[in-house]
Amino acid sequence: MPRLIFFCGHAGTGKTTLAHRLIGPLMAATGEPFCLLDKDTLYGRYSAAAMRAITGDPNDRDSPAYLDNLRDPEYEGLLDTARENLALGISVIVIGPLSREIRAHQLNDPQWLHVPAGTTVSILWVHLPEDEAHARIIQRGNPNDAYKLAHWDAYRTRRFQPDAADYPELIFFDNRAPDDAQIDGLLRTLAA
């Protein structure tokens, strides 16, 4: 049966870079085809057009207008696309913060997730200290981060670091400066 692997975490933690680094080795280690679904790639252009119409700012990805109107439909579409691939027997990597869903333990709830029976689900929580994530966001210079950076105090109230004791379903990965051994260990965990 196929695998569903979530790469979750807050902005600037390196989820996408890590997923890109691991998808080839995962396919080699498991012998399975994988589809990579990144929320920003799937919905970035759509969200820009919608937010331009709603707020006049195509780069707004964190205001109350975005969170109230687009956030949940984007995630629903992302998961629908993952389910469709899984039903075809194709393993899927999903990249997105998914912090609300993590907080509510929904990604390991089969009734909420609605994936085909037998799907192996792994949930990776990629994390960094807030100051380092903030610095990486500034460094990458993505216009979609402008609202978040301008309203950092409000954004940071939504950041949380799940505790391993309360979230045993998560695989935690500190992405400050992983060495090859840590990457290999993560690969083995995800491919198991």
Short mmCIF file of C-alpha atoms in Angstrom, two decimals:
data_model
loop_
_atom_site.label_atom_id
_atom_site.label_comp_id
_atom_site.label_asym_id
_atom_site.label_seq_id
_atom_site.Cartn_x
_atom_site.Cartn_y
_atom_site.Cartn_z
CA MET A 1 0.00 0.00 0.00
CA PRO A 2 1.15 3.56 -0.62
CA ARG A 3 2.67 5.95 1.88
CA LEU A 4 1.53 9.42 2.84
CA ILE A 5 4.34 11.49 4.34
CA PHE A 6 3.62 14.95 5.69
CA PHE A 7 6.44 17.52 5.91
CA CYS A 8 4.96 20.01 8.36
CA GLY A 9 6.27 22.94 10.36
CA HIS A 10 6.16 26.69 10.51
CA ALA A 11 7.41 29.07 7.83
CA GLY A 12 11.15 29.20 7.35
CA THR A 13 11.93 25.81 8.88
CA GLY A 14 13.10 24.25 5.60
CA LYS A 15 10.27 21.77 5.01
CA THR A 16 10.34 22.14 1.24
CA THR A 17 14.12 21.98 0.93
CA LEU A 18 14.19 18.87 3.12
CA ALA A 19 11.40 17.18 1.12
CA HIS A 20 13.19 17.94 -2.16
CA ARG A 21 16.40 16.50 -0.71
CA LEU A 22 14.70 13.29 0.44
CA ILE A 23 12.22 12.42 -2.33
CA GLY A 24 14.79 10.78 -4.62
CA PRO A 25 16.43 8.78 -1.84
CA LEU A 26 12.96 7.77 -0.56
CA MET A 27 11.99 6.43 -3.97
CA ALA A 28 15.29 4.55 -4.18
CA ALA A 29 14.98 3.16 -0.64
CA THR A 30 11.34 2.04 -0.97
CA GLY A 31 11.20 1.20 -4.68
CA GLU A 32 7.95 3.20 -4.83
CA PRO A 33 6.93 6.15 -6.99
CA PHE A 34 6.21 9.34 -5.03
CA CYS A 35 4.22 12.42 -5.92
CA LEU A 36 5.30 15.67 -4.24
CA LEU A 37 2.46 18.06 -3.35
CA ASP A 38 3.59 21.44 -2.05
CA LYS A 39 0.74 23.72 -0.97
CA ASP A 40 2.57 26.81 -2.18
CA THR A 41 3.19 25.33 -5.63
CA LEU A 42 -0.36 24.02 -6.02
CA TYR A 43 -2.15 27.13 -4.81
CA GLY A 44 0.34 30.00 -5.01
CA ARG A 45 -0.88 31.53 -8.26
CA TYR A 46 -4.53 30.99 -7.37
CA SER A 47 -4.07 32.52 -3.93
CA ALA A 48 -2.27 35.52 -5.43
CA ALA A 49 -5.19 36.20 -7.77
CA ALA A 50 -7.78 35.68 -5.04
CA MET A 51 -5.98 37.85 -2.50
CA ARG A 52 -5.50 40.58 -5.11
CA ALA A 53 -9.29 40.56 -5.52
CA ILE A 54 -10.03 40.38 -1.78
CA THR A 55 -7.40 42.68 -0.27
CA GLY A 56 -5.55 44.23 -3.20
CA ASP A 57 -2.34 42.46 -2.10
CA PRO A 58 -1.43 39.37 -4.14
CA ASN A 59 1.32 38.48 -1.66
CA ASP A 60 -0.95 38.37 1.38
CA ARG A 61 -0.77 34.81 2.75
CA ASP A 62 -1.27 35.41 6.44
CA SER A 63 -3.85 38.12 7.10
CA PRO A 64 -7.24 37.36 8.66
CA ALA A 65 -8.76 37.73 5.16
CA TYR A 66 -6.52 34.93 3.85
CA LEU A 67 -6.94 32.74 6.91
CA ASP A 68 -10.74 33.14 6.87
CA ASN A 69 -11.28 32.68 3.12
CA LEU A 70 -8.53 30.60 1.52
CA ARG A 71 -6.52 28.68 4.09
CA ASP A 72 -8.93 25.79 4.70
CA PRO A 73 -10.01 25.31 1.06
CA GLU A 74 -6.34 25.18 0.03
CA TYR A 75 -5.64 22.43 2.55
CA GLU A 76 -8.79 20.55 1.59
CA GLY A 77 -7.72 20.62 -2.08
CA LEU A 78 -4.20 19.57 -1.13
CA LEU A 79 -5.50 16.56 0.78
CA ASP A 80 -8.02 15.70 -1.96
CA THR A 81 -5.14 15.61 -4.46
CA ALA A 82 -3.12 13.42 -2.10
CA ARG A 83 -6.06 11.03 -1.68
CA GLU A 84 -6.50 10.74 -5.44
CA ASN A 85 -2.84 9.77 -5.90
CA LEU A 86 -2.98 7.32 -2.98
CA ALA A 87 -6.07 5.65 -4.48
CA LEU A 88 -3.99 5.12 -7.64
CA GLY A 89 -1.25 3.43 -5.59
CA ILE A 90 1.15 6.38 -5.73
CA SER A 91 2.85 7.40 -2.51
CA VAL A 92 2.64 11.09 -1.65
CA ILE A 93 4.72 13.70 0.12
CA VAL A 94 2.61 16.64 1.29
CA ILE A 95 4.38 19.88 2.22
CA GLY A 96 2.58 22.54 4.24
CA PRO A 97 2.51 24.02 7.72
CA LEU A 98 -0.72 22.19 8.69
CA SER A 99 -0.27 23.54 12.21
CA ARG A 100 -4.00 23.62 13.04
CA GLU A 101 -4.35 20.02 11.92
CA ILE A 102 -1.26 19.00 13.89
CA ARG A 103 -2.53 20.75 17.01
CA ALA A 104 -5.86 18.88 16.70
CA HIS A 105 -4.16 15.49 16.03
CA GLN A 106 -6.11 15.22 12.77
CA LEU A 107 -3.35 13.95 10.50
CA ASN A 108 -3.24 10.62 12.32
CA ASP A 109 -7.03 10.31 12.61
CA PRO A 110 -8.15 7.86 9.89
CA GLN A 111 -11.75 9.09 10.01
CA TRP A 112 -10.67 12.69 9.45
CA LEU A 113 -7.93 11.89 6.94
CA HIS A 114 -10.03 9.57 4.70
CA VAL A 115 -7.09 7.92 2.96
CA PRO A 116 -7.36 4.47 1.38
CA ALA A 117 -7.21 1.57 3.82
CA GLY A 118 -3.68 0.34 4.38
CA THR A 119 -2.02 3.67 3.64
CA THR A 120 1.05 4.18 5.83
CA VAL A 121 0.99 7.69 7.29
CA SER A 122 4.09 9.46 8.63
CA ILE A 123 4.03 12.99 10.00
CA LEU A 124 7.31 14.85 10.11
CA TRP A 125 7.48 18.05 12.19
CA VAL A 126 10.38 20.15 10.89
CA HIS A 127 11.39 22.78 13.42
CA LEU A 128 13.83 25.57 14.18
CA PRO A 129 14.10 28.13 16.95
CA GLU A 130 11.90 31.13 16.16
CA ASP A 131 14.81 33.53 15.69
CA GLU A 132 16.46 31.27 13.12
CA ALA A 133 13.21 30.70 11.22
CA HIS A 134 12.64 34.48 11.23
CA ALA A 135 16.15 35.08 9.85
CA ARG A 136 15.65 32.45 7.12
CA ILE A 137 12.34 34.03 6.10
CA ILE A 138 14.04 37.41 5.76
CA GLN A 139 16.96 35.87 3.85
CA ARG A 140 14.82 34.06 1.29
CA GLY A 141 13.08 37.32 0.33
CA ASN A 142 9.80 35.72 -0.78
CA PRO A 143 7.13 38.41 -1.32
CA ASN A 144 4.54 36.02 0.16
CA ASP A 145 6.23 36.48 3.53
CA ALA A 146 5.80 40.27 3.58
CA TYR A 147 2.55 40.26 5.58
CA LYS A 148 3.95 37.73 8.04
CA LEU A 149 7.11 39.76 8.58
CA ALA A 150 5.23 43.05 8.92
CA HIS A 151 2.94 41.45 11.52
CA TRP A 152 5.45 39.11 13.17
CA ASP A 153 4.09 39.57 16.70
CA ALA A 154 0.64 38.43 15.55
CA TYR A 155 2.08 35.58 13.47
CA ARG A 156 4.26 34.30 16.28
CA THR A 157 1.20 33.80 18.52
CA ARG A 158 0.17 31.00 16.12
CA ARG A 159 3.58 29.33 16.22
CA PHE A 160 3.81 26.43 18.60
CA GLN A 161 6.28 23.68 19.23
CA PRO A 162 4.47 20.40 19.83
CA ASP A 163 5.79 18.42 22.76
CA ALA A 164 6.78 14.83 21.97
CA ALA A 165 4.86 13.55 24.99
CA ASP A 166 1.64 15.16 23.73
CA TYR A 167 2.21 14.39 20.04
CA PRO A 168 3.61 10.84 19.86
CA GLU A 169 2.43 10.56 16.25
CA LEU A 170 5.03 13.09 15.11
CA ILE A 171 8.58 12.49 13.92
CA PHE A 172 10.54 15.53 15.11
CA PHE A 173 13.41 16.88 13.04
CA ASP A 174 15.58 19.80 14.13
CA ASN A 175 16.62 21.39 10.85
CA ARG A 176 19.25 23.84 12.12
CA ALA A 177 22.24 22.17 10.48
CA PRO A 178 21.60 18.47 10.00
CA ASP A 179 24.63 16.39 9.08
CA ASP A 180 24.57 13.46 6.67
CA ALA A 181 24.06 10.97 9.50
CA GLN A 182 20.93 12.80 10.69
CA ILE A 183 19.56 12.97 7.15
CA ASP A 184 20.27 9.27 6.66
CA GLY A 185 18.56 8.46 9.96
CA LEU A 186 15.49 10.44 8.92
CA LEU A 187 15.46 8.67 5.55
CA ARG A 188 15.56 5.28 7.26
CA THR A 189 12.70 6.30 9.57
CA LEU A 190 10.52 7.51 6.71
CA ALA A 191 11.30 4.51 4.51
CA ALA A 192 10.66 1.91 7.25
#
